[in-house]
Amino acid sequence: MDRSRGEPQVAPTEDLARSAAAGDPAALEGLLRAIGPEVVRRCGRFLPCREDAEEAAQDVLLQVARKIPTFQGRSRFSTWLYTVVANCCRQKYRELKRRSAEQPAPIDAGRLTDPRTTSVIAGSRLDLLEALDRLEREHPQLVAPLVYRDICQLDYTEAAERTGIPLGTFKSRLHEARKHIRPWLLEAP
């Protein structure tokens, strides 16, 4: 309670995460409410359609609620959350791609746009998601460095810590990932 104003003091997200991980249901509820808008924004970096990003955000919040006991506080909660966001968004993309292949939607020429242009405006890139899928199939060890550094925009040290590899190895894998993904992005339709 902020005694000077008589208002309850808001606990920082990191404190809420630690309390929620320890089993405090009120802290979990507060954490989910606090991170909701940020999760939607982060999902929007991966998925160009707002509705898809919002669906992925719901998946993220559900995963956070289920997996919060695994948060051990060795890194910042925001770093742990980036992993959940990246995984849920990539899973949502695969699901949408699979659904689209099973039931192709009729093409409305008036709504046909270049997904790379549209997605760049929306803050994410479909061609990047395709390239990440390909990278995961061909070089799975290179995906996490690319996602943490280039998409989640973690600094090098934090990203290396999150992947659990030495900084030099992290930088080397990131370089390799960029080298592999660059031509795939250039050849994307």
Coordinates of N, CA, C and O in Angstrom, one line a residue:
M1 N 0.8 -1.2 0.0 CA 0.0 0.0 0.0 C 0.9 1.2 0.0 O 1.8 1.4 0.8
D2 N 0.7 2.1 -1.0 CA 1.4 3.4 -1.0 C 0.7 4.3 0.0 O -0.3 4.8 -0.2
R3 N 1.4 4.5 1.2 CA 0.8 5.2 2.3 C 0.6 6.6 2.0 O -0.3 7.3 2.5
S4 N 1.4 7.2 1.1 CA 1.3 8.7 0.9 C 0.0 9.0 0.1 O -0.5 10.0 0.1
R5 N -0.5 8.0 -0.7 CA -1.6 8.3 -1.5 C -2.8 7.3 -1.2 O -3.9 7.5 -1.7
G6 N -2.6 6.3 -0.4 CA -3.6 5.4 0.0 C -4.0 4.4 -1.1 O -5.0 3.8 -1.1
E7 N -3.1 4.3 -2.1 CA -3.3 3.3 -3.2 C -2.5 2.1 -3.0 O -1.4 2.2 -2.5
P8 N -2.9 1.0 -3.5 CA -2.1 -0.2 -3.4 C -0.9 -0.1 -4.3 O -1.0 0.4 -5.4
Q9 N 0.2 -0.6 -3.9 CA 1.5 -0.5 -4.7 C 1.5 -1.7 -5.6 O 1.2 -2.8 -5.2
V10 N 1.8 -1.5 -6.9 CA 1.8 -2.6 -7.9 C 3.2 -3.3 -7.8 O 4.2 -2.6 -7.8
A11 N 3.1 -4.6 -7.6 CA 4.4 -5.4 -7.5 C 5.0 -5.5 -8.9 O 4.3 -5.7 -9.9
P12 N 6.3 -5.4 -9.0 CA 6.9 -5.5 -10.3 C 6.7 -6.9 -10.9 O 6.5 -7.9 -10.1
T13 N 6.7 -7.1 -12.2 CA 6.5 -8.3 -12.8 C 7.4 -9.4 -12.3 O 7.0 -10.6 -12.1
E14 N 8.6 -9.1 -12.1 CA 9.6 -10.1 -11.7 C 9.2 -10.7 -10.3 O 9.3 -11.9 -10.1
D15 N 8.8 -9.8 -9.4 CA 8.3 -10.2 -8.1 C 7.1 -11.1 -8.2 O 6.9 -12.1 -7.5
L16 N 6.1 -10.7 -9.0 CA 4.9 -11.4 -9.2 C 5.3 -12.8 -9.8 O 4.7 -13.8 -9.4
A17 N 6.2 -12.9 -10.7 CA 6.6 -14.2 -11.3 C 7.2 -15.1 -10.3 O 6.9 -16.3 -10.2
R18 N 8.1 -14.6 -9.4 CA 8.7 -15.4 -8.4 C 7.6 -15.9 -7.4 O 7.6 -17.1 -7.0
S19 N 6.7 -15.0 -7.0 CA 5.6 -15.5 -6.1 C 4.7 -16.5 -6.8 O 4.3 -17.5 -6.1
A20 N 4.3 -16.3 -8.0 CA 3.5 -17.2 -8.8 C 4.2 -18.5 -8.9 O 3.5 -19.6 -8.8
A21 N 5.5 -18.5 -9.2 CA 6.2 -19.8 -9.3 C 6.3 -20.5 -8.0 O 6.3 -21.8 -8.0
A22 N 6.2 -19.8 -6.9 CA 6.2 -20.4 -5.6 C 4.8 -20.9 -5.2 O 4.6 -21.5 -4.1
G23 N 3.8 -20.7 -6.1 CA 2.5 -21.2 -5.8 C 1.4 -20.2 -5.4 O 0.3 -20.6 -5.0
D24 N 1.7 -18.9 -5.4 CA 0.7 -17.9 -5.0 C -0.3 -17.7 -6.1 O 0.1 -17.0 -7.1
P25 N -1.6 -18.1 -6.0 CA -2.5 -17.9 -7.0 C -2.9 -16.4 -7.3 O -3.1 -16.0 -8.5
A26 N -2.9 -15.6 -6.3 CA -3.1 -14.2 -6.5 C -2.0 -13.5 -7.3 O -2.3 -12.7 -8.1
A27 N -0.8 -13.9 -7.0 CA 0.4 -13.4 -7.8 C 0.3 -13.9 -9.2 O 0.5 -13.1 -10.2
L28 N -0.2 -15.1 -9.5 CA -0.3 -15.6 -10.9 C -1.4 -14.8 -11.6 O -1.2 -14.3 -12.7
E29 N -2.5 -14.5 -10.9 CA -3.5 -13.7 -11.6 C -3.0 -12.3 -11.9 O -3.3 -11.8 -13.0
G30 N -2.3 -11.7 -11.0 CA -1.8 -10.4 -11.2 C -0.7 -10.4 -12.3 O -0.7 -9.4 -13.1
L31 N 0.1 -11.4 -12.3 CA 1.1 -11.6 -13.4 C 0.5 -11.6 -14.8 O 0.9 -10.9 -15.7
L32 N -0.5 -12.5 -14.9 CA -1.2 -12.7 -16.2 C -1.8 -11.4 -16.6 O -1.8 -11.0 -17.8
R33 N -2.4 -10.6 -15.7 CA -3.1 -9.4 -16.1 C -2.0 -8.3 -16.5 O -2.2 -7.6 -17.4
A34 N -0.9 -8.4 -15.8 CA 0.2 -7.4 -16.0 C 0.9 -7.6 -17.4 O 1.2 -6.7 -18.1
I35 N 1.1 -8.9 -17.7 CA 1.8 -9.2 -19.0 C 1.0 -9.3 -20.2 O 1.5 -9.3 -21.3
G36 N -0.4 -9.3 -20.1 CA -1.3 -9.5 -21.2 C -1.0 -8.6 -22.4 O -0.8 -9.1 -23.5
P37 N -1.0 -7.3 -22.2 CA -0.8 -6.4 -23.3 C 0.6 -6.6 -24.0 O 0.7 -6.5 -25.2
E38 N 1.6 -6.8 -23.2 CA 3.0 -7.0 -23.7 C 3.0 -8.3 -24.5 O 3.7 -8.4 -25.6
V39 N 2.3 -9.3 -24.1 CA 2.3 -10.6 -24.8 C 1.6 -10.4 -26.1 O 2.1 -10.9 -27.1
V40 N 0.5 -9.7 -26.2 CA -0.1 -9.5 -27.5 C 0.8 -8.7 -28.4 O 0.9 -9.1 -29.6
R41 N 1.5 -7.7 -27.9 CA 2.4 -6.9 -28.7 C 3.6 -7.8 -29.2 O 3.9 -7.8 -30.4
R42 N 4.1 -8.7 -28.4 CA 5.2 -9.5 -28.8 C 4.7 -10.6 -29.8 O 5.4 -10.9 -30.8
C43 N 3.5 -11.1 -29.6 CA 3.0 -12.1 -30.6 C 2.8 -11.4 -31.9 O 2.9 -12.0 -33.0
G44 N 2.4 -10.1 -31.9 CA 2.3 -9.3 -33.1 C 3.5 -9.2 -33.9 O 3.5 -8.9 -35.1
R45 N 4.7 -9.4 -33.3 CA 6.0 -9.3 -34.0 C 6.2 -10.6 -34.8 O 6.9 -10.5 -35.8
F46 N 5.5 -11.7 -34.4 CA 5.6 -12.9 -35.2 C 4.5 -13.1 -36.2 O 4.7 -13.6 -37.3
L47 N 3.3 -12.7 -35.8 CA 2.1 -13.0 -36.6 C 1.5 -11.7 -37.1 O 1.1 -10.9 -36.3
P48 N 1.3 -11.6 -38.4 CA 0.9 -10.3 -39.0 C -0.6 -10.0 -38.7 O -1.0 -8.9 -38.7
C49 N -1.4 -11.0 -38.6 CA -2.9 -10.8 -38.4 C -3.1 -10.6 -36.9 O -2.8 -11.5 -36.1
R50 N -3.8 -9.6 -36.6 CA -4.1 -9.2 -35.2 C -4.8 -10.4 -34.5 O -4.5 -10.7 -33.4
E51 N -5.8 -11.0 -35.2 CA -6.6 -12.1 -34.6 C -5.7 -13.3 -34.2 O -5.8 -13.9 -33.2
D52 N -4.8 -13.6 -35.2 CA -3.8 -14.7 -34.9 C -2.9 -14.4 -33.8 O -2.6 -15.2 -32.9
A53 N -2.4 -13.1 -33.7 CA -1.6 -12.7 -32.6 C -2.3 -12.8 -31.3 O -1.7 -13.2 -30.3
E54 N -3.6 -12.4 -31.3 CA -4.3 -12.5 -30.0 C -4.6 -13.9 -29.6 O -4.5 -14.2 -28.4
E55 N -4.8 -14.8 -30.6 CA -5.0 -16.2 -30.3 C -3.7 -16.8 -29.7 O -3.7 -17.5 -28.7
A56 N -2.6 -16.5 -30.3 CA -1.3 -16.9 -29.8 C -1.0 -16.4 -28.4 O -0.5 -17.1 -27.5
A57 N -1.4 -15.1 -28.2 CA -1.3 -14.5 -26.9 C -2.1 -15.3 -25.8 O -1.6 -15.5 -24.7
Q58 N -3.2 -15.7 -26.2 CA -4.0 -16.5 -25.2 C -3.3 -17.8 -24.9 O -3.3 -18.3 -23.8
D59 N -2.7 -18.4 -25.9 CA -1.9 -19.7 -25.7 C -0.7 -19.4 -24.8 O -0.4 -20.2 -24.0
V60 N -0.1 -18.2 -25.0 CA 1.1 -17.9 -24.2 C 0.6 -17.8 -22.7 O 1.2 -18.3 -21.8
L61 N -0.5 -17.0 -22.5 CA -0.9 -16.8 -21.1 C -1.3 -18.2 -20.5 O -1.0 -18.4 -19.3
L62 N -1.9 -19.1 -21.2 CA -2.3 -20.4 -20.7 C -1.0 -21.2 -20.4 O -0.9 -21.8 -19.3
Q63 N 0.0 -21.1 -21.3 CA 1.3 -21.8 -21.0 C 2.0 -21.2 -19.8 O 2.6 -21.9 -19.0
V64 N 1.9 -19.9 -19.6 CA 2.6 -19.3 -18.5 C 1.9 -19.8 -17.2 O 2.5 -20.2 -16.2
A65 N 0.5 -19.8 -17.2 CA -0.2 -20.3 -16.0 C 0.1 -21.8 -15.7 O 0.3 -22.1 -14.6
R66 N 0.3 -22.6 -16.8 CA 0.6 -24.0 -16.6 C 2.1 -24.2 -16.2 O 2.4 -25.1 -15.4
K67 N 3.0 -23.4 -16.8 CA 4.4 -23.7 -16.6 C 5.1 -22.8 -15.6 O 6.3 -23.0 -15.4
I68 N 4.4 -21.9 -15.0 CA 5.1 -20.9 -14.1 C 5.9 -21.7 -13.0 O 6.9 -21.2 -12.6
P69 N 5.4 -22.8 -12.5 CA 6.3 -23.5 -11.5 C 7.7 -23.9 -12.0 O 8.6 -24.1 -11.2
T70 N 7.9 -23.9 -13.3 CA 9.2 -24.3 -13.8 C 10.1 -23.0 -13.9 O 11.3 -23.2 -14.1
F71 N 9.5 -21.8 -13.7 CA 10.4 -20.6 -13.7 C 11.2 -20.6 -12.4 O 10.6 -20.6 -11.3
Q72 N 12.5 -20.7 -12.5 CA 13.3 -20.8 -11.3 C 14.0 -19.5 -10.9 O 14.7 -19.5 -9.9
G73 N 13.8 -18.5 -11.7 CA 14.4 -17.2 -11.3 C 15.9 -17.1 -11.6 O 16.5 -16.1 -11.1
R74 N 16.5 -18.0 -12.3 CA 17.9 -17.9 -12.7 C 18.1 -16.8 -13.7 O 19.2 -16.2 -13.7
S75 N 17.2 -16.5 -14.5 CA 17.2 -15.4 -15.4 C 16.0 -14.5 -15.2 O 15.2 -14.9 -14.4
R76 N 15.9 -13.4 -15.8 CA 14.7 -12.6 -15.7 C 13.5 -13.2 -16.2 O 13.6 -14.0 -17.1
F77 N 12.4 -12.9 -15.6 CA 11.1 -13.5 -16.1 C 10.8 -13.1 -17.5 O 10.4 -13.9 -18.3
S78 N 11.2 -11.9 -17.9 CA 10.9 -11.4 -19.3 C 11.7 -12.3 -20.3 O 11.1 -12.6 -21.3
T79 N 12.8 -12.8 -19.9 CA 13.6 -13.7 -20.8 C 12.9 -15.0 -20.9 O 12.8 -15.6 -22.0
W80 N 12.4 -15.5 -19.8 CA 11.7 -16.8 -19.8 C 10.4 -16.6 -20.6 O 10.1 -17.5 -21.4
L81 N 9.8 -15.5 -20.5 CA 8.5 -15.2 -21.2 C 8.8 -15.2 -22.7 O 8.0 -15.7 -23.5
Y82 N 9.9 -14.6 -23.2 CA 10.2 -14.6 -24.6 C 10.2 -16.0 -25.2 O 9.8 -16.2 -26.3
T83 N 10.8 -16.9 -24.4 CA 10.8 -18.3 -24.9 C 9.4 -18.8 -25.2 O 9.1 -19.4 -26.2
V84 N 8.5 -18.6 -24.2 CA 7.1 -19.1 -24.3 C 6.4 -18.4 -25.5 O 5.7 -19.0 -26.3
V85 N 6.6 -17.1 -25.6 CA 6.0 -16.3 -26.7 C 6.5 -16.9 -28.1 O 5.7 -17.2 -29.0
A86 N 7.8 -17.0 -28.2 CA 8.4 -17.5 -29.5 C 7.8 -18.9 -29.8 O 7.4 -19.2 -30.9
N87 N 7.8 -19.8 -28.8 CA 7.3 -21.2 -29.1 C 5.8 -21.2 -29.4 O 5.4 -21.9 -30.4
C88 N 5.0 -20.4 -28.7 CA 3.6 -20.4 -29.0 C 3.3 -19.8 -30.3 O 2.4 -20.3 -31.1
C89 N 4.0 -18.7 -30.7 CA 3.8 -18.1 -32.0 C 4.2 -19.0 -33.1 O 3.5 -19.1 -34.1
R90 N 5.3 -19.6 -33.0 CA 5.7 -20.6 -34.1 C 4.8 -21.7 -34.2 O 4.5 -22.2 -35.3
Q91 N 4.3 -22.2 -33.0 CA 3.3 -23.3 -33.1 C 2.0 -22.8 -33.7 O 1.4 -23.5 -34.5
K92 N 1.5 -21.6 -33.4 CA 0.3 -21.1 -34.0 C 0.5 -20.9 -35.5 O -0.4 -21.2 -36.3
Y93 N 1.7 -20.5 -35.9 CA 2.0 -20.3 -37.4 C 1.9 -21.7 -38.1 O 1.3 -21.8 -39.1
R94 N 2.5 -22.7 -37.5 CA 2.4 -24.0 -38.1 C 1.0 -24.5 -38.2 O 0.6 -25.1 -39.2
E95 N 0.2 -24.3 -37.1 CA -1.2 -24.7 -37.1 C -2.0 -24.0 -38.2 O -2.8 -24.6 -38.9
L96 N -1.8 -22.7 -38.4 CA -2.4 -21.9 -39.4 C -2.0 -22.4 -40.8 O -2.9 -22.5 -41.7
K97 N -0.8 -22.7 -41.0 CA -0.3 -23.2 -42.2 C -0.9 -24.5 -42.6 O -1.3 -24.7 -43.7
R98 N -1.0 -25.4 -41.6 CA -1.5 -26.7 -41.8 C -3.0 -26.6 -42.1 O -3.5 -27.2 -43.0
R99 N -3.7 -25.7 -41.4 CA -5.2 -25.5 -41.6 C -5.4 -24.9 -43.0 O -6.3 -25.3 -43.7
S100 N -4.5 -24.0 -43.4 CA -4.6 -23.4 -44.8 C -4.4 -24.5 -45.9 O -5.1 -24.4 -46.9
A101 N -3.5 -25.4 -45.6 CA -3.2 -26.4 -46.6 C -4.4 -27.4 -46.7 O -4.7 -27.9 -47.8
E102 N -5.0 -27.6 -45.6 CA -6.2 -28.6 -45.6 C -7.4 -28.0 -46.2 O -8.2 -28.6 -46.9
Q103 N -7.7 -26.7 -46.0 CA -8.8 -26.0 -46.5 C -8.5 -24.7 -47.1 O -8.6 -23.6 -46.4
P104 N -8.0 -24.7 -48.3 CA -7.6 -23.4 -48.9 C -8.8 -22.5 -49.0 O -9.9 -22.9 -49.4
A105 N -8.6 -21.2 -48.6 CA -9.7 -20.2 -48.6 C -9.8 -19.7 -50.0 O -8.8 -19.6 -50.8
P106 N -11.0 -19.3 -50.4 CA -11.2 -18.7 -51.7 C -10.4 -17.4 -51.8 O -10.4 -16.6 -50.8
I107 N -9.8 -17.1 -52.9 CA -9.0 -15.9 -53.1 C -9.8 -14.7 -53.5 O -10.5 -14.8 -54.5
D108 N -9.8 -13.7 -52.7 CA -10.5 -12.5 -53.1 C -9.5 -11.5 -53.6 O -8.6 -11.0 -52.9
A109 N -9.5 -11.3 -54.9 CA -8.5 -10.5 -55.6 C -8.3 -9.1 -55.0 O -7.2 -8.5 -54.9
G110 N -9.4 -8.6 -54.4 CA -9.3 -7.2 -53.8 C -8.5 -7.2 -52.5 O -8.0 -6.2 -52.1
R111 N -8.4 -8.4 -51.9 CA -7.7 -8.5 -50.6 C -6.3 -9.1 -50.7 O -5.6 -9.3 -49.8
L112 N -5.9 -9.4 -51.9 CA -4.6 -10.1 -52.2 C -3.5 -9.1 -52.0 O -3.5 -8.1 -52.7
T113 N -2.6 -9.4 -51.1 CA -1.4 -8.5 -50.9 C -0.2 -9.3 -50.7 O -0.3 -10.5 -50.4
D114 N 0.9 -8.7 -50.9 CA 2.2 -9.4 -50.7 C 2.4 -9.6 -49.2 O 2.5 -8.6 -48.4
P115 N 2.4 -10.8 -48.7 CA 2.5 -11.0 -47.2 C 3.8 -10.4 -46.6 O 3.8 -10.0 -45.5
R116 N 4.9 -10.3 -47.4 CA 6.1 -9.7 -46.8 C 5.9 -8.3 -46.5 O 6.3 -7.7 -45.5
T117 N 5.2 -7.6 -47.5 CA 5.0 -6.1 -47.3 C 4.0 -5.9 -46.2 O 4.2 -5.1 -45.3
T118 N 2.9 -6.7 -46.2 CA 1.9 -6.5 -45.1 C 2.5 -6.8 -43.8 O 2.3 -6.1 -42.8
S119 N 3.3 -7.9 -43.7 CA 3.7 -8.3 -42.4 C 4.8 -7.4 -41.9 O 4.9 -7.2 -40.7
V120 N 5.6 -6.8 -42.7 CA 6.6 -5.8 -42.3 C 5.9 -4.6 -41.6 O 6.2 -4.2 -40.6
I121 N 4.8 -4.2 -42.2 CA 4.0 -3.1 -41.7 C 3.4 -3.5 -40.3 O 3.4 -2.8 -39.4
A122 N 3.0 -4.8 -40.2 CA 2.4 -5.3 -39.0 C 3.5 -5.6 -37.9 O 3.1 -5.9 -36.8
G123 N 4.7 -5.6 -38.3 CA 5.8 -5.8 -37.3 C 6.3 -7.2 -37.3 O 7.0 -7.6 -36.4
S124 N 5.9 -8.0 -38.3 CA 6.4 -9.4 -38.3 C 6.5 -9.8 -39.8 O 6.1 -9.1 -40.7
R125 N 7.1 -11.0 -40.0 CA 7.3 -11.4 -41.4 C 7.0 -12.8 -41.6 O 7.6 -13.7 -40.9
L126 N 6.1 -13.1 -42.5 CA 5.7 -14.5 -42.9 C 6.9 -15.2 -43.5 O 7.2 -16.4 -43.2
D127 N 7.7 -14.5 -44.3 CA 8.9 -15.1 -44.9 C 9.9 -15.5 -43.8 O 10.6 -16.6 -43.9
L128 N 10.0 -14.8 -42.8 CA 10.9 -15.1 -41.7 C 10.4 -16.4 -40.9 O 11.2 -17.2 -40.6
L129 N 9.1 -16.5 -40.7 CA 8.5 -17.7 -40.1 C 8.8 -18.9 -40.9 O 9.1 -20.0 -40.4
E130 N 8.6 -18.8 -42.2 CA 9.0 -19.9 -43.1 C 10.4 -20.3 -43.0 O 10.8 -21.4 -43.0
A131 N 11.3 -19.3 -43.0 CA 12.7 -19.5 -42.9 C 13.1 -20.1 -41.6 O 14.0 -21.0 -41.5
L132 N 12.4 -19.7 -40.5 CA 12.7 -20.3 -39.2 C 12.3 -21.8 -39.2 O 13.0 -22.6 -38.6
D133 N 11.2 -22.1 -39.8 CA 10.8 -23.5 -39.9 C 11.8 -24.3 -40.7 O 12.2 -25.4 -40.3
R134 N 12.3 -23.8 -41.8 CA 13.3 -24.5 -42.5 C 14.6 -24.6 -41.7 O 15.2 -25.7 -41.7
L135 N 15.0 -23.6 -41.1 CA 16.2 -23.6 -40.2 C 16.1 -24.7 -39.1 O 17.0 -25.4 -38.8
E136 N 14.9 -24.7 -38.6 CA 14.7 -25.7 -37.5 C 14.8 -27.2 -38.0 O 15.3 -28.0 -37.4
R137 N 14.3 -27.4 -39.3 CA 14.5 -28.7 -39.9 C 15.9 -29.0 -40.2 O 16.4 -30.2 -40.0
E138 N 16.7 -28.1 -40.7 CA 18.0 -28.3 -41.2 C 19.1 -28.1 -40.1 O 20.1 -28.8 -40.1
H139 N 18.9 -27.1 -39.2 CA 19.9 -26.8 -38.2 C 19.3 -26.4 -36.9 O 19.3 -25.2 -36.6
P140 N 18.6 -27.3 -36.2 CA 17.8 -26.9 -35.0 C 18.6 -26.1 -34.0 O 18.0 -25.3 -33.3
Q141 N 19.9 -26.4 -33.8 CA 20.7 -25.7 -32.8 C 20.9 -24.2 -33.1 O 21.3 -23.4 -32.2
L142 N 20.5 -23.8 -34.3 CA 20.7 -22.4 -34.7 C 19.5 -21.5 -34.5 O 19.6 -20.3 -34.6
V143 N 18.3 -22.1 -34.3 CA 17.1 -21.4 -34.2 C 17.0 -20.5 -33.0 O 16.7 -19.3 -33.1
A144 N 17.3 -21.0 -31.8 CA 17.2 -20.2 -30.5 C 18.1 -19.0 -30.6 O 17.6 -17.9 -30.2
P145 N 19.4 -19.0 -31.0 CA 20.1 -17.8 -31.0 C 19.5 -16.7 -31.9 O 19.4 -15.5 -31.6
L146 N 19.0 -17.1 -33.1 CA 18.4 -16.2 -34.0 C 17.1 -15.6 -33.4 O 16.9 -14.4 -33.5
V147 N 16.3 -16.4 -32.8 CA 15.0 -15.9 -32.3 C 15.3 -15.0 -31.1 O 14.7 -13.9 -31.0
Y148 N 16.1 -15.4 -30.2 CA 16.4 -14.5 -29.0 C 17.0 -13.2 -29.4 O 16.7 -12.2 -28.8
R149 N 18.0 -13.2 -30.3 CA 18.7 -12.0 -30.6 C 18.0 -11.1 -31.6 O 17.8 -9.9 -31.4
D150 N 17.5 -11.7 -32.7 CA 17.0 -10.9 -33.8 C 15.5 -10.6 -33.7 O 15.0 -9.6 -34.2
I151 N 14.7 -11.5 -33.1 CA 13.3 -11.3 -33.0 C 12.9 -10.8 -31.6 O 12.2 -9.8 -31.5
C152 N 13.4 -11.5 -30.6 CA 13.1 -11.0 -29.2 C 13.9 -9.8 -28.8 O 13.6 -9.1 -27.8
Q153 N 15.0 -9.6 -29.5 CA 15.9 -8.4 -29.3 C 16.6 -8.4 -27.9 O 16.7 -7.4 -27.3
L154 N 16.9 -9.6 -27.4 CA 17.6 -9.7 -26.2 C 19.1 -9.3 -26.5 O 19.6 -9.5 -27.6
D155 N 19.8 -8.7 -25.5 CA 21.2 -8.4 -25.7 C 21.9 -9.8 -25.7 O 21.4 -10.8 -25.3
Y156 N 23.1 -9.7 -26.3 CA 23.9 -11.0 -26.5 C 24.1 -11.8 -25.2 O 23.9 -13.0 -25.2
T157 N 24.4 -11.1 -24.1 CA 24.7 -11.8 -22.9 C 23.5 -12.5 -22.4 O 23.5 -13.7 -22.0
E158 N 22.4 -11.8 -22.4 CA 21.1 -12.4 -21.9 C 20.6 -13.5 -22.8 O 20.2 -14.6 -22.3
A159 N 20.8 -13.4 -24.1 CA 20.3 -14.4 -25.0 C 21.2 -15.6 -24.8 O 20.7 -16.8 -24.9
A160 N 22.5 -15.5 -24.7 CA 23.4 -16.6 -24.5 C 23.1 -17.3 -23.2 O 23.0 -18.6 -23.1
E161 N 22.8 -16.5 -22.2 CA 22.4 -17.1 -20.9 C 21.1 -17.9 -21.0 O 21.0 -19.1 -20.5
R162 N 20.2 -17.4 -21.7 CA 18.9 -18.1 -21.9 C 19.0 -19.4 -22.7 O 18.4 -20.4 -22.4
T163 N 19.9 -19.4 -23.7 CA 20.1 -20.7 -24.4 C 21.0 -21.6 -23.7 O 21.1 -22.8 -24.1
G164 N 21.7 -21.1 -22.7 CA 22.6 -22.0 -21.9 C 23.9 -22.4 -22.5 O 24.5 -23.4 -22.3
I165 N 24.4 -21.5 -23.4 CA 25.6 -21.8 -24.1 C 26.6 -20.6 -23.9 O 26.1 -19.5 -23.6
P166 N 27.9 -20.8 -24.0 CA 28.8 -19.7 -23.8 C 28.6 -18.6 -24.8 O 28.1 -18.8 -26.0
L167 N 28.9 -17.4 -24.5 CA 28.7 -16.2 -25.3 C 29.4 -16.4 -26.7 O 28.7 -16.1 -27.7
G168 N 30.6 -16.8 -26.7 CA 31.3 -17.0 -28.0 C 30.6 -18.0 -28.9 O 30.4 -17.8 -30.1
T169 N 30.1 -19.1 -28.3 CA 29.3 -20.1 -29.1 C 28.0 -19.6 -29.6 O 27.6 -19.8 -30.7
F170 N 27.4 -18.8 -28.7 CA 26.1 -18.1 -29.1 C 26.3 -17.2 -30.3 O 25.6 -17.3 -31.3
K171 N 27.4 -16.4 -30.3 CA 27.6 -15.5 -31.4 C 28.0 -16.3 -32.7 O 27.5 -15.9 -33.8
S172 N 28.7 -17.4 -32.5 CA 29.0 -18.2 -33.7 C 27.8 -18.8 -34.3 O 27.6 -18.8 -35.5
R173 N 26.9 -19.3 -33.4 CA 25.6 -19.9 -33.9 C 24.7 -18.9 -34.5 O 24.1 -19.1 -35.5
L174 N 24.7 -17.7 -34.0 CA 23.9 -16.6 -34.5 C 24.4 -16.2 -35.9 O 23.6 -16.1 -36.8
H175 N 25.7 -16.1 -36.0 CA 26.3 -15.8 -37.3 C 25.9 -16.9 -38.4 O 25.5 -16.6 -39.5
E176 N 26.0 -18.2 -38.0 CA 25.7 -19.3 -38.9 C 24.2 -19.2 -39.2 O 23.8 -19.4 -40.4
A177 N 23.4 -18.9 -38.3 CA 21.9 -18.9 -38.5 C 21.6 -17.8 -39.5 O 20.9 -18.0 -40.5
R178 N 22.2 -16.6 -39.3 CA 22.0 -15.5 -40.3 C 22.5 -15.8 -41.7 O 21.9 -15.5 -42.7
K179 N 23.6 -16.5 -41.7 CA 24.2 -16.9 -43.0 C 23.3 -17.9 -43.7 O 23.1 -17.7 -45.0
H180 N 22.6 -18.8 -43.0 CA 21.7 -19.7 -43.7 C 20.4 -19.1 -44.1 O 19.9 -19.3 -45.1
I181 N 19.9 -18.2 -43.2 CA 18.6 -17.7 -43.4 C 18.5 -16.5 -44.4 O 17.5 -16.3 -45.1
R182 N 19.6 -15.8 -44.6 CA 19.6 -14.7 -45.5 C 19.2 -15.0 -46.9 O 18.3 -14.4 -47.5
P183 N 19.8 -16.1 -47.5 CA 19.4 -16.4 -48.9 C 18.0 -16.9 -49.0 O 17.3 -16.7 -50.0
W184 N 17.5 -17.5 -47.9 CA 16.1 -18.0 -47.9 C 15.1 -16.8 -47.9 O 14.1 -16.9 -48.6
L185 N 15.5 -15.8 -47.2 CA 14.6 -14.6 -47.2 C 14.7 -13.9 -48.5 O 13.7 -13.3 -49.0
L186 N 15.8 -13.9 -49.2 CA 15.9 -13.2 -50.5 C 15.2 -14.0 -51.6 O 14.6 -13.4 -52.5
E187 N 15.1 -15.3 -51.4 CA 14.4 -16.1 -52.5 C 12.9 -16.2 -52.2 O 12.1 -16.8 -53.0
A188 N 12.4 -15.8 -51.0 CA 11.0 -15.9 -50.7 C 10.2 -15.1 -51.7 O 10.6 -14.1 -52.2
P189 N 9.0 -15.7 -52.0 CA 8.1 -15.0 -53.1 C 7.6 -13.7 -52.7 O 7.5 -13.3 -51.5

